[in-house]
Short mmCIF file of C-alpha atoms in Angstrom, two decimals:
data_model
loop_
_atom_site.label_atom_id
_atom_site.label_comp_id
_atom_site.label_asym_id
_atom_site.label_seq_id
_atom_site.Cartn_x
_atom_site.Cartn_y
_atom_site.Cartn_z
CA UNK F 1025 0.00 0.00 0.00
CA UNK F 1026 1.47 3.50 -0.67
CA UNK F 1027 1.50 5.79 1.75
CA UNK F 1028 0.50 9.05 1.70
CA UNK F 1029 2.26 12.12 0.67
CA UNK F 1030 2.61 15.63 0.91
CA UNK F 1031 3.48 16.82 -3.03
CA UNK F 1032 2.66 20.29 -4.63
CA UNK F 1033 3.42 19.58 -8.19
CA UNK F 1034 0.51 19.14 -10.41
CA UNK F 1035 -0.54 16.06 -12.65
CA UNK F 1036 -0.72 16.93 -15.66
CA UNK F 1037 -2.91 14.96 -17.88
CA UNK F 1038 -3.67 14.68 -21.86
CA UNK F 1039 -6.66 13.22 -23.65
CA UNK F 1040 -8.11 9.90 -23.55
CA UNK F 1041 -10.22 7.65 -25.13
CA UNK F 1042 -12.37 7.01 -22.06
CA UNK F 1043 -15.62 5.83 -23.33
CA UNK F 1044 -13.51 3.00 -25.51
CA UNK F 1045 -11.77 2.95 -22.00
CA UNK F 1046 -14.86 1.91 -20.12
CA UNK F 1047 -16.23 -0.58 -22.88
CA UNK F 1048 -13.25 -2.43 -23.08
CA UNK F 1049 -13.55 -3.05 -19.33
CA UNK F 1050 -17.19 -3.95 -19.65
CA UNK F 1051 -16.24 -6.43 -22.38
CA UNK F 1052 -13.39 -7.94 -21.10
CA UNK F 1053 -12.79 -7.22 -17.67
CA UNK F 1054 -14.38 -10.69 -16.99
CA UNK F 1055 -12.17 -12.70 -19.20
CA UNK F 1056 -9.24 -11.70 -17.62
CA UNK F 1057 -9.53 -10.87 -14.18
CA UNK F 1058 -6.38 -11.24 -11.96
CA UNK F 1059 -4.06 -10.36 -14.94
CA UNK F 1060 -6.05 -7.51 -16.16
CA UNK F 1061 -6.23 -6.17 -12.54
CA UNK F 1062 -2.46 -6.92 -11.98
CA UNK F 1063 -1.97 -4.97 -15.62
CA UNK F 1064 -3.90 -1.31 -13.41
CA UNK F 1065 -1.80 -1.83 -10.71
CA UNK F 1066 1.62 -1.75 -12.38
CA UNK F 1067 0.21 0.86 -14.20
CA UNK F 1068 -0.99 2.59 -10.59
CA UNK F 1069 2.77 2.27 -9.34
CA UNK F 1070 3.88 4.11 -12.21
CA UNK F 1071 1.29 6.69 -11.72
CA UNK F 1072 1.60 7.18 -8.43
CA UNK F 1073 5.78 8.03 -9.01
CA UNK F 1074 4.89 10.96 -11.49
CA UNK F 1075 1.75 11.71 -10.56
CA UNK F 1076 -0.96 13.57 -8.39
CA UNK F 1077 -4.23 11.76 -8.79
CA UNK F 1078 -3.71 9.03 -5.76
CA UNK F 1079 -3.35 9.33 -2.27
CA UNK F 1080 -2.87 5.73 -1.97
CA UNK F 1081 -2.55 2.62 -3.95
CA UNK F 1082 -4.03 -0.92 -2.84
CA UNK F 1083 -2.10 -3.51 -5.16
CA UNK F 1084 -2.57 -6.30 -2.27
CA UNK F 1085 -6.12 -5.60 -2.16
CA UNK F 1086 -6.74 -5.51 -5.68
CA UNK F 1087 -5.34 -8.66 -6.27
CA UNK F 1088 -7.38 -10.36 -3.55
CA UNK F 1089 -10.49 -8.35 -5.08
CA UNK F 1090 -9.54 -9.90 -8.64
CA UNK F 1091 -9.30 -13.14 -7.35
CA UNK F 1092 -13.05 -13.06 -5.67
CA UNK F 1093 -14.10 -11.42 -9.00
CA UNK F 1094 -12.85 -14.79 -10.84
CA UNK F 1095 -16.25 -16.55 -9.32
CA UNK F 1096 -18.25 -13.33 -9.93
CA UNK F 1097 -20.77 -12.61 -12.88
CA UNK F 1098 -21.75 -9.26 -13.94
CA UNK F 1099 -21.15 -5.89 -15.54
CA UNK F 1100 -18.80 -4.86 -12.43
CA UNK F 1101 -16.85 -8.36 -12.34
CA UNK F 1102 -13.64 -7.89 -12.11
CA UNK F 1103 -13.49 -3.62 -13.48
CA UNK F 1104 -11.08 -1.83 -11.47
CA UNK F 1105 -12.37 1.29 -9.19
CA UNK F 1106 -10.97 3.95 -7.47
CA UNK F 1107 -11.78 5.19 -4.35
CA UNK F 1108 -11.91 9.04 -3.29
CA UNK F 1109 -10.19 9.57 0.32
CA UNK F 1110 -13.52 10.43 2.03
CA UNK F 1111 -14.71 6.91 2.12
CA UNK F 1112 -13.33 3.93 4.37
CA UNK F 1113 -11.12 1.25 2.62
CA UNK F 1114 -10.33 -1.74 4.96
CA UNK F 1115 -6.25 -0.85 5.61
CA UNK F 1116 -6.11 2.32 4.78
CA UNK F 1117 -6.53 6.01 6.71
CA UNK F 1118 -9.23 7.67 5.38
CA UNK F 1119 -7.58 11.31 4.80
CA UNK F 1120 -9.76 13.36 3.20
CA UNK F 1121 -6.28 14.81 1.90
CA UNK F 1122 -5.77 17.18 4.83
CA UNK F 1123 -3.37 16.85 7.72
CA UNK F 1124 -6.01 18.00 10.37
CA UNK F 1125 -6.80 14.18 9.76
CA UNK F 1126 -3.54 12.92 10.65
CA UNK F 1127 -4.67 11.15 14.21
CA UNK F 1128 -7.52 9.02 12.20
CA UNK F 1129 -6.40 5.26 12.40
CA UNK F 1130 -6.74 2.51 9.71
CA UNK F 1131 -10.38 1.83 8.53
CA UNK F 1132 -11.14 -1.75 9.99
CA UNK F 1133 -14.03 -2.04 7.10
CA UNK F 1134 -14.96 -0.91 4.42
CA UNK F 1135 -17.49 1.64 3.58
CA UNK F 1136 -20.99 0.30 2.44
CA UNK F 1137 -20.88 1.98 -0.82
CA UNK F 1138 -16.75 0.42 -1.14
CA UNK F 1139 -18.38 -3.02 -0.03
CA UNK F 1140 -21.29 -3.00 -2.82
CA UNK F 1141 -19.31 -2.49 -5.33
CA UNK F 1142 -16.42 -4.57 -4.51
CA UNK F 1143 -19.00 -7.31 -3.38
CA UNK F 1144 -20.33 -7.14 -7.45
CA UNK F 1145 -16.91 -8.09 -8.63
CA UNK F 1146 -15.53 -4.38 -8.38
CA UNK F 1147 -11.31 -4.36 -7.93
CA UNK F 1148 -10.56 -1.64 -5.88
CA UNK F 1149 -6.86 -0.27 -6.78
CA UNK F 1150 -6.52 3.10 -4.62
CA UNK F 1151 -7.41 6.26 -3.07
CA UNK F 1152 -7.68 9.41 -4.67
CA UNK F 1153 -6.52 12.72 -4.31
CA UNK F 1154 -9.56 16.00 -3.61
CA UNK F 1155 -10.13 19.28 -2.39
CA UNK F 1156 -9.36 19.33 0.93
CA UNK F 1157 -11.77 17.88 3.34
CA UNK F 1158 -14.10 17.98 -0.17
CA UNK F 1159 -14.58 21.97 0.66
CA UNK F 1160 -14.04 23.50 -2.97
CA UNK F 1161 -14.84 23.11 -6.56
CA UNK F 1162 -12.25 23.26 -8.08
CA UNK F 1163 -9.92 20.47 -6.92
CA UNK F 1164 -6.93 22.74 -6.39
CA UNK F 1165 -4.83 20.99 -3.01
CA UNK F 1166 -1.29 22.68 -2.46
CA UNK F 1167 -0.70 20.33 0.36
CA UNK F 1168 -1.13 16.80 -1.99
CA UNK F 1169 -0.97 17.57 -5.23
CA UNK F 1170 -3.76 19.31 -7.74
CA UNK F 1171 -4.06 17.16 -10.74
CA UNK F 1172 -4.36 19.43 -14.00
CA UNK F 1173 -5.46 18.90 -17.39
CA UNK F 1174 -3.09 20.23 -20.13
CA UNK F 1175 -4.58 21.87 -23.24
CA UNK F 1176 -3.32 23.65 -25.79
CA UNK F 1177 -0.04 24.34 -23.85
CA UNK F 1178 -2.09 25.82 -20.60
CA UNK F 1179 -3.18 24.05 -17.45
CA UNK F 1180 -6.50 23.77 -16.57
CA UNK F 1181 -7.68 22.54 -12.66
CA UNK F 1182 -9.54 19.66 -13.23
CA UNK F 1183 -12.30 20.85 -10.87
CA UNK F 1184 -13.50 19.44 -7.00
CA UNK F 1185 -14.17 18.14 -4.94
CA UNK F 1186 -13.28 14.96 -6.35
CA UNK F 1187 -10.36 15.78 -8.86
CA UNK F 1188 -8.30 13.00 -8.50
CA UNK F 1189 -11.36 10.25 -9.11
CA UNK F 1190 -12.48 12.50 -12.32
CA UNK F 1191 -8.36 12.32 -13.20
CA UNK F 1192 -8.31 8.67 -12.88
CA UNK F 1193 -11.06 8.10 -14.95
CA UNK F 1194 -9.78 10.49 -17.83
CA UNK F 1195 -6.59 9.01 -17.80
CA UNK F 1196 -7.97 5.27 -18.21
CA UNK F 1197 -6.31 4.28 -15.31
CA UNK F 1198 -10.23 3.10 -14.40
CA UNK F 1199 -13.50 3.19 -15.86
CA UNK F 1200 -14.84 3.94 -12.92
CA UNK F 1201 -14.51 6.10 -9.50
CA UNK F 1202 -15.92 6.15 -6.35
CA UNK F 1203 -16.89 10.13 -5.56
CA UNK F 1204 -18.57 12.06 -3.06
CA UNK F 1205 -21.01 14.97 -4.09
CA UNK F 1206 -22.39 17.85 -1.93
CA UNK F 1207 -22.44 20.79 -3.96
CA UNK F 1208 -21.50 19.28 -7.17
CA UNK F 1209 -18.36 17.15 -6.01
CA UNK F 1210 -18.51 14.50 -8.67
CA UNK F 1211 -20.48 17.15 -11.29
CA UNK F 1212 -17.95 19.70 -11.45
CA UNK F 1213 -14.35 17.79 -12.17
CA UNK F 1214 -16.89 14.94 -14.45
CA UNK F 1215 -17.55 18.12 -16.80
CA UNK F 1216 -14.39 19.69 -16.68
CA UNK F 1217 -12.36 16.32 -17.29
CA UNK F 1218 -15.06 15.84 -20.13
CA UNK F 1219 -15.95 12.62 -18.60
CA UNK F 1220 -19.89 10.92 -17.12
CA UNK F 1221 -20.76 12.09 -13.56
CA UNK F 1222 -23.82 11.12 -11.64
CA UNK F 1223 -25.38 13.01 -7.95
CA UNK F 1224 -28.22 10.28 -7.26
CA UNK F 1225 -31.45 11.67 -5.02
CA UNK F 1226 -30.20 11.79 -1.12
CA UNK F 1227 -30.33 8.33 0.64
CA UNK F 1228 -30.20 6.66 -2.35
CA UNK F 1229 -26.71 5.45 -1.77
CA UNK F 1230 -25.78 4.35 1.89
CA UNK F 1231 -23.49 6.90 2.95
CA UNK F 1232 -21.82 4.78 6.04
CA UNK F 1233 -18.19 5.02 6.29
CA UNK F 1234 -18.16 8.56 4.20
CA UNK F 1235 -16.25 11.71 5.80
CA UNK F 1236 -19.09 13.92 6.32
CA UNK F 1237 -18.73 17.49 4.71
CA UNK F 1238 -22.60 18.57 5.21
CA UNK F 1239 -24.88 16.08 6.44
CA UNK F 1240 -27.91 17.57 5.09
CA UNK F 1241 -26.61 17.41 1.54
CA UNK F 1242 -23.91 15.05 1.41
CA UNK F 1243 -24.25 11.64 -0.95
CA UNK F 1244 -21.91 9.55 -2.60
CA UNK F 1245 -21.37 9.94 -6.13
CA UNK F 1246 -20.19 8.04 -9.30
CA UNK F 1247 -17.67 9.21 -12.59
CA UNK F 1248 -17.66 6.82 -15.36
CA UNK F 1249 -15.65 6.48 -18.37
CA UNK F 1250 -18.98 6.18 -19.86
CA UNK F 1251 -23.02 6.33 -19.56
CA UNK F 1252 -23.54 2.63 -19.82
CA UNK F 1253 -21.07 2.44 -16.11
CA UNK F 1254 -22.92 4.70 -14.31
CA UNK F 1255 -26.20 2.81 -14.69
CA UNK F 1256 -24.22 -0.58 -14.01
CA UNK F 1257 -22.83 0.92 -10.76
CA UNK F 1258 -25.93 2.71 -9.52
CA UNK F 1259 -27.84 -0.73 -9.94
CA UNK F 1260 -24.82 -1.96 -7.16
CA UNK F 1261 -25.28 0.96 -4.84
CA UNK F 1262 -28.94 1.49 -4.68
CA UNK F 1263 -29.34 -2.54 -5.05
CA UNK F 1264 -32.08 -2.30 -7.63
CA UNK F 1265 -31.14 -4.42 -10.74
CA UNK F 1266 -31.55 -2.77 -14.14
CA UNK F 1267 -34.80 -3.91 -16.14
CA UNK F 1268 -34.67 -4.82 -19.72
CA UNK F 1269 -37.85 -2.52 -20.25
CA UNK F 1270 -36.51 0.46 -19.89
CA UNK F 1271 -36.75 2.82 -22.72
CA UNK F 1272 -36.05 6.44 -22.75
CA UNK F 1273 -39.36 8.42 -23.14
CA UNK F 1274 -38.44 11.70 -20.84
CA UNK F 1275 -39.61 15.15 -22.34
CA UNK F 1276 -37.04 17.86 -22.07
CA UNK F 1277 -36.71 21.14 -20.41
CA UNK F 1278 -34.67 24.17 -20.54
CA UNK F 1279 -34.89 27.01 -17.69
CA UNK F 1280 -35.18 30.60 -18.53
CA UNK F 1281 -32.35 32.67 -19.67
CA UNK F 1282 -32.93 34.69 -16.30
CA UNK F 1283 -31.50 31.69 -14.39
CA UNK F 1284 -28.54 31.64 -16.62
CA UNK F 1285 -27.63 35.03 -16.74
CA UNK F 1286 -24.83 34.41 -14.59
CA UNK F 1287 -22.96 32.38 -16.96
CA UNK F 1288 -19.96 33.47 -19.05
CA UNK F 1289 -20.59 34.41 -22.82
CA UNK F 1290 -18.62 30.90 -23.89
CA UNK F 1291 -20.76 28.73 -21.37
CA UNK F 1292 -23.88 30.24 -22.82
CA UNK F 1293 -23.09 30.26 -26.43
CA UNK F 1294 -22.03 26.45 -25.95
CA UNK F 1295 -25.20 25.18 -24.28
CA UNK F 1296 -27.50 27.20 -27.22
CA UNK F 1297 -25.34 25.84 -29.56
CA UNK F 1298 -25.70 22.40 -28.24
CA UNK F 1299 -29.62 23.06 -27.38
CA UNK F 1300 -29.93 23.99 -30.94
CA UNK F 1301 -27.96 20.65 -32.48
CA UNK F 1302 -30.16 18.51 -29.98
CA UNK F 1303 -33.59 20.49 -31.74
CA UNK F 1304 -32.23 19.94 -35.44
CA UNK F 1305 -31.54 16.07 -34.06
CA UNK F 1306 -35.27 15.72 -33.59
CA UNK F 1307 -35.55 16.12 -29.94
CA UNK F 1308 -38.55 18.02 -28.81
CA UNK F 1309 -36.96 20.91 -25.68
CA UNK F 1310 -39.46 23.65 -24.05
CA UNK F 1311 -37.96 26.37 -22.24
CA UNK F 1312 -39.47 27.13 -19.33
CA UNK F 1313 -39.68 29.41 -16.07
CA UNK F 1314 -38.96 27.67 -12.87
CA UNK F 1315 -39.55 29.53 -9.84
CA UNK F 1316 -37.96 26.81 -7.23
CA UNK F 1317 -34.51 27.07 -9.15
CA UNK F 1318 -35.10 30.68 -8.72
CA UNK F 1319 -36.34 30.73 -4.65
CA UNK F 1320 -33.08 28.06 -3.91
CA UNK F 1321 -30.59 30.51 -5.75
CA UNK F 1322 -31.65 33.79 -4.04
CA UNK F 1323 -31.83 32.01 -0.35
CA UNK F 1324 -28.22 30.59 -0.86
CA UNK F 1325 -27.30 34.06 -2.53
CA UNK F 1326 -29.11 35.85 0.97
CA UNK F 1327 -28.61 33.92 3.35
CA UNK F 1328 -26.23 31.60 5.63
CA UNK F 1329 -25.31 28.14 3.38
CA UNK F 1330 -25.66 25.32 4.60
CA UNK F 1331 -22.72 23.43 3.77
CA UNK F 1332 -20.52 26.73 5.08
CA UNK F 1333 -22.57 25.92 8.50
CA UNK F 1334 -22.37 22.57 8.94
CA UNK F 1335 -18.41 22.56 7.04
CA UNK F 1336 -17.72 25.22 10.43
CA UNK F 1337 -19.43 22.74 13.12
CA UNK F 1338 -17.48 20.12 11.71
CA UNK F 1339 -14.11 21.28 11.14
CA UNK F 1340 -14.50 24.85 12.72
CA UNK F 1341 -12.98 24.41 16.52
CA UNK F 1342 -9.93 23.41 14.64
CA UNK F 1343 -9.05 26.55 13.66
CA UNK F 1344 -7.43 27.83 16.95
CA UNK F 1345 -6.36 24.79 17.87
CA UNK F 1346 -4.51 23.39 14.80
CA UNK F 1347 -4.46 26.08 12.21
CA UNK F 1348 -1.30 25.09 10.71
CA UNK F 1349 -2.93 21.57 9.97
CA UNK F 1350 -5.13 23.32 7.16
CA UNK F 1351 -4.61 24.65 4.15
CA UNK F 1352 -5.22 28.38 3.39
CA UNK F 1353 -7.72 28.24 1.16
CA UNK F 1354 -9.80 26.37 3.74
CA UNK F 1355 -8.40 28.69 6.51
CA UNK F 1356 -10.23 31.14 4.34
CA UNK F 1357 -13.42 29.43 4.33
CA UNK F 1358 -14.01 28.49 7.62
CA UNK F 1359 -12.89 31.75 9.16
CA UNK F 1360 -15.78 33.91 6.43
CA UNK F 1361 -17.82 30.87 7.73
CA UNK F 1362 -17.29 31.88 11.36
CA UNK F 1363 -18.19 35.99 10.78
CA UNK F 1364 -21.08 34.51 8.93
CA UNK F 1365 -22.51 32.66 11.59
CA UNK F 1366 -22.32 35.22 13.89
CA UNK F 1367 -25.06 36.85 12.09
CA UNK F 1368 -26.79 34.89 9.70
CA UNK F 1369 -28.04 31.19 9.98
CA UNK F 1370 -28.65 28.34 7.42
CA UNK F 1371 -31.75 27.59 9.33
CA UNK F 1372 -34.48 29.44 6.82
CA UNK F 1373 -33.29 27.70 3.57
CA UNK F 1374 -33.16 24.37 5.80
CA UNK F 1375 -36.93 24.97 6.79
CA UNK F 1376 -37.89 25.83 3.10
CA UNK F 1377 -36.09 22.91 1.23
CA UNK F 1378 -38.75 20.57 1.53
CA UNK F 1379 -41.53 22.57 0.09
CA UNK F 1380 -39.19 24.15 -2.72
CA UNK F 1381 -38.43 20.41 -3.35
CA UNK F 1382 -42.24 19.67 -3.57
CA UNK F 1383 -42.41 22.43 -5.76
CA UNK F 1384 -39.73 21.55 -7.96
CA UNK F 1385 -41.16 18.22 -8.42
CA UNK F 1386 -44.07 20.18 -9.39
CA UNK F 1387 -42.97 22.18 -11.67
CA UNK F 1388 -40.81 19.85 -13.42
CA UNK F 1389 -42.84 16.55 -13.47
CA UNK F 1390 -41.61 13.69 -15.03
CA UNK F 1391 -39.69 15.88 -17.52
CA UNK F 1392 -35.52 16.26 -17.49
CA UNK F 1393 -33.73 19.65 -17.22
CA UNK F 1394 -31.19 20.66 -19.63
CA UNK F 1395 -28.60 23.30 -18.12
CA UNK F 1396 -24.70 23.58 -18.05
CA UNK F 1397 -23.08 22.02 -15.65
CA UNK F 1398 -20.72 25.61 -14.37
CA UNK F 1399 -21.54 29.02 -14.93
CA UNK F 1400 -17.51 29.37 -15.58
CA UNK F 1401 -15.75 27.95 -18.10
CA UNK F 1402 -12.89 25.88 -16.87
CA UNK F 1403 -10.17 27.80 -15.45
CA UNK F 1404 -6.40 28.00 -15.55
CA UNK F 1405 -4.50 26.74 -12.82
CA UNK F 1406 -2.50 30.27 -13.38
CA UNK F 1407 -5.74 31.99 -13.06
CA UNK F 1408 -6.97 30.34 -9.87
CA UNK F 1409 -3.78 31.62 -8.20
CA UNK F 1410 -3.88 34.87 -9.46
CA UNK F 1411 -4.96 35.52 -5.69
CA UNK F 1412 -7.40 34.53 -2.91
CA UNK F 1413 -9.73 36.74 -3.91
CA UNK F 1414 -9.89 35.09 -7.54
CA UNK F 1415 -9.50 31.78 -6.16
CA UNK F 1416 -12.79 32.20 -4.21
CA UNK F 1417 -14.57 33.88 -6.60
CA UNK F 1418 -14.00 31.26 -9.27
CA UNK F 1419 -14.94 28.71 -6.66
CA UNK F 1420 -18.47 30.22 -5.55
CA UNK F 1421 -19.33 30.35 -9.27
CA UNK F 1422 -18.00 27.01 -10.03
CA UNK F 1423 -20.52 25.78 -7.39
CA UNK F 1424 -23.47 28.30 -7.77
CA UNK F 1425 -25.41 25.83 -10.24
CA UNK F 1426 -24.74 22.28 -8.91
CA UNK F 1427 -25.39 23.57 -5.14
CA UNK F 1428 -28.89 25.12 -5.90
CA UNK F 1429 -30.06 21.46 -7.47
CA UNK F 1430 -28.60 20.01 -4.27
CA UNK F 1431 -30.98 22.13 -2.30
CA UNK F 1432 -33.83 20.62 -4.58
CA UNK F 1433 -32.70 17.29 -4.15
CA UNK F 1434 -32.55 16.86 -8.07
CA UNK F 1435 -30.66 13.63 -9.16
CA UNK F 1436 -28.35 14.78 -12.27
CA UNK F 1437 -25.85 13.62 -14.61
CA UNK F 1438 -23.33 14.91 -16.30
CA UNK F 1439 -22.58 13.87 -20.24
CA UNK F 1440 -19.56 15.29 -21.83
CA UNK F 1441 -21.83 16.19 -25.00
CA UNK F 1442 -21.11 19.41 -26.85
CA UNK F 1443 -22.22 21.32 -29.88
CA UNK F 1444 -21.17 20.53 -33.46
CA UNK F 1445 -19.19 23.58 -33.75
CA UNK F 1446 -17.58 22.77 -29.77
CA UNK F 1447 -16.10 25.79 -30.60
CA UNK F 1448 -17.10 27.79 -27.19
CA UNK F 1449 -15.42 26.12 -24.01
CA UNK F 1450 -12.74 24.24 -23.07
CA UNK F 1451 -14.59 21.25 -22.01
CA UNK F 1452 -17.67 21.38 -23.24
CA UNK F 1453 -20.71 19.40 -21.33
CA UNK F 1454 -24.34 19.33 -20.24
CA UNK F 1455 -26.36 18.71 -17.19
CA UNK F 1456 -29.49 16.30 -16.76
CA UNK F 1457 -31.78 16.51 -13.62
CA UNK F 1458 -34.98 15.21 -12.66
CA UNK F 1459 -37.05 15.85 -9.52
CA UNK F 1460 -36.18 13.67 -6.36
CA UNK F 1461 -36.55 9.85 -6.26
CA UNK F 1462 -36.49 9.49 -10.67
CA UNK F 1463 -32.54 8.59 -10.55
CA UNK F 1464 -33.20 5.89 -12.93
CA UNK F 1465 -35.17 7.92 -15.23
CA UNK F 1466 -32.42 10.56 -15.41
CA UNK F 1467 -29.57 7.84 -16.26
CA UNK F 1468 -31.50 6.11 -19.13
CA UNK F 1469 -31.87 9.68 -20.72
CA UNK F 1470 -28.38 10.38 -20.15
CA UNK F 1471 -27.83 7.45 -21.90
CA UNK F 1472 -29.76 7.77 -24.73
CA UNK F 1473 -28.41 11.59 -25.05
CA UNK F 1474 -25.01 10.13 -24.87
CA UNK F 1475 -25.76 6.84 -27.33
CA UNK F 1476 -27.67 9.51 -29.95
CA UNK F 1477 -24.80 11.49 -29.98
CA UNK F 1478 -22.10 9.39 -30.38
CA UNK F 1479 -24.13 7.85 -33.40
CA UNK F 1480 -24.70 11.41 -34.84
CA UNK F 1481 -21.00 11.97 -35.01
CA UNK F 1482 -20.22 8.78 -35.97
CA UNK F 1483 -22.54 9.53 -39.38
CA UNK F 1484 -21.42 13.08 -39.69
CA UNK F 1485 -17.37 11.55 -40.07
CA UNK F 1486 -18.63 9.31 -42.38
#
């Protein structure tokens, strides 16, 4: 098992085929089992000696896991995972990358969500790197590394919390990673590493074992290398096998421009530009005015957030005690958290979530909501260092979108799908949610988004 380690330089990571990626594991991951596994982790080793995205590496573990997965049948038999350091892996210290979590012992179990999977045939190879403690967006850690996606001769973050799962995945190191997502932990770095993330409906997923961030929003979360994955692995974790019925038939929705008009220029013209490719594809949209996306925004906007209360009851008394421990940027965070709290409180959006939820539901029916994933575009790492100021102003943007369908409860998923032109952003993607409790319904749409656009491009080359 590697051990973990305190390194500033950034990964820096090119494109990859990650949908072939995750269909080669699908399709032979069974057949091969202990010497595909075997295959990840000397390619893990090497990783982890030039590398960023993991904390820890499990090659022992993974080798036991193969052999299980040998007597296993299934989509997940034998496909190595990754783990983000939030959740419990038998063996290892769960760090949640920070050094305020240096006393925490070895996990004696696993957590649930590590145990489902793994119990499917799943081959867990490591632990990867975040955000600290999960509190940012946009995956930067200068403490243990912040992986980084080079384009075009520039650096860009890969996004947070869960950077180093999202990193994994894009590299094809796995076709699948365990994440965590509060205010858009697995959306953010999915869409920025132009990969498949997945937020499923709160208690979906058993969250034992998990390093809370904020209780009242906090679920585990899935990136894929593709679509087909996440709907394999959310079958595991909410143990309700897929049916062989199920057909896409969702009607789609697009909010008002008034809900976007915080969105840079680029973000916007991509998502019309892609709204308009999905309308000439033959897919009926309807834009429409949604007043619970609007009521969620302006209490977070107003108001005390939750997750910056519950973050400061959490990890707040260790900021005179162990300050050093912590990073700045958290520092930072907790501290505004602390003046904040001395006059404001997250109780009134707590007390209104369940009727703007009921509303939402409402509102939205059975249909799916089209909107970008980040009002930003994805940034530098240059540019999130520029200062702190920048830093946290990219960051509360980053977040502003993802965290107000977290108040709503809204299961989403993120596809890396772009417009023909994909001309606009760096990583160009789009966001699917549905009201609370129609996971299912959201991934087959996904899907089918995902599947009809792939075949478009495929005919289009031809």
């Amino acid at each position: 098992m590697g051990a973990l380690r305190d390194r500033r330089r950034p990964v820096r990571l090119g494109p990859a085929p990650v949908e072939a990626h995750g269909q080669a594991h699908r399709a032979g991951g069974r057949r091969r089992g202990v010497r595909l596994v075997t295959g990840f982790v000397e390619a893990l080793e090497a990783a982890r000696a030039t590398r960023d995205t993991f904390l820890q590496l499990t090659p022992a573990r993974a080798e036991r896991d193969a052999e299980r997965a040998r007597t296993i049948r299934g989509p997940l038999a034998a496909i190595p995972f990754a783990v983000k350091d939030v959740f419990d892996v038998a063996g290892t210290r769960t760090s949640g990358a920070s050094r305020l979590l240096d006393y925490r012992s070895q996990a004696t179990a696993d957590a649930e969500a590590v145990r489902r999977i793994t119990a499917a045939g799943g081959v867990c190879v490591g632990k990867t790197t975040l955000s600290e403690l999960a509190y940012s967006g946009l995956g930067v850690n200068d403490r243990f590394g912040t992986p980084t996606i080079r384009r075009g001769g520039r650096e860009y973050v890969v996004g947070g919390s869960s950077s180093g799962a999202a990193a994994a995945v894009r590299a094809g190191i796995v076709s699948v990673a365990l994440a965590s997502d509060t205010s858009g932990s697995a959306r953010i770095p999915a869409a920025w590493a132009e990969v498949y993330g997945f937020r499923p409906s709160i208690g979906r997923y058993p969250g034992a074992g998990m390093l809370p961030l904020s209780p009242t929003l906090d679920t585990v979360g899935i990136i894929a290398a593709d679509a087909a994955t996440l709907i394999d692995v959310d079958a595991v974790l909410a143990r309700e096998p897929r049916r062989r019925e199920e057909r896409p038939s969702a009607k789609f929705a697009v909010p008002h421009d008034d809900y976007l008009d915080g969105c840079d220029p680029a973000v916007l013209a991509e998502f019309h530009a892609t709204i308009d490719d999905l309308r000439d594809r033959g897919i009926s949209l309807e834009q429409r005015r949604f007043s619970a996306l609007d009521i969620a925004r302006g209490l977070h906007a107003t108001g005390m957030p939750i997750v910056e209360e519950e973050a400061f009851a959490a990890y707040g008394p260790y900021l005179d005690r162990h300050p050093a421990r912590l990073t700045a940027a958290v520092r930072r965070r907790l501290e505004r958290a602390r003046l904040r709290g001395r006059e404001h409180s997250a109780t009134p959006l707590r007390n209104a979530m369940s009727a703007l939820r009921a509303r939402f539901a409402e509102e939205l029916r059975d249909d799916i909501l089209l909107s970008p994933t980040t009002e930003i575009d994805v940034p530098t790492l240059h540019d999130v260092r520029t200062s702190a100021e920048r830093e946290d102003e990219l960051n509360s943007r980053a977040l502003r979108l993802t965290m107000t369908l977290s108040y709503l409860d809204s299961p989403s998923v993120v596809l890396p799908l772009s417009s023909r032109a994909r001309s606009h952003t760096v990583a160009p993607n789009l966001q699917l949610s549905a009201r609370s409790g129609r996971d299912r319904r959201v991934l087959v749409e996904g899907a089918r988004l995902a599947t009809y656009d792939s075949r478009t491009r495929e005919e289009e080359s031809a």
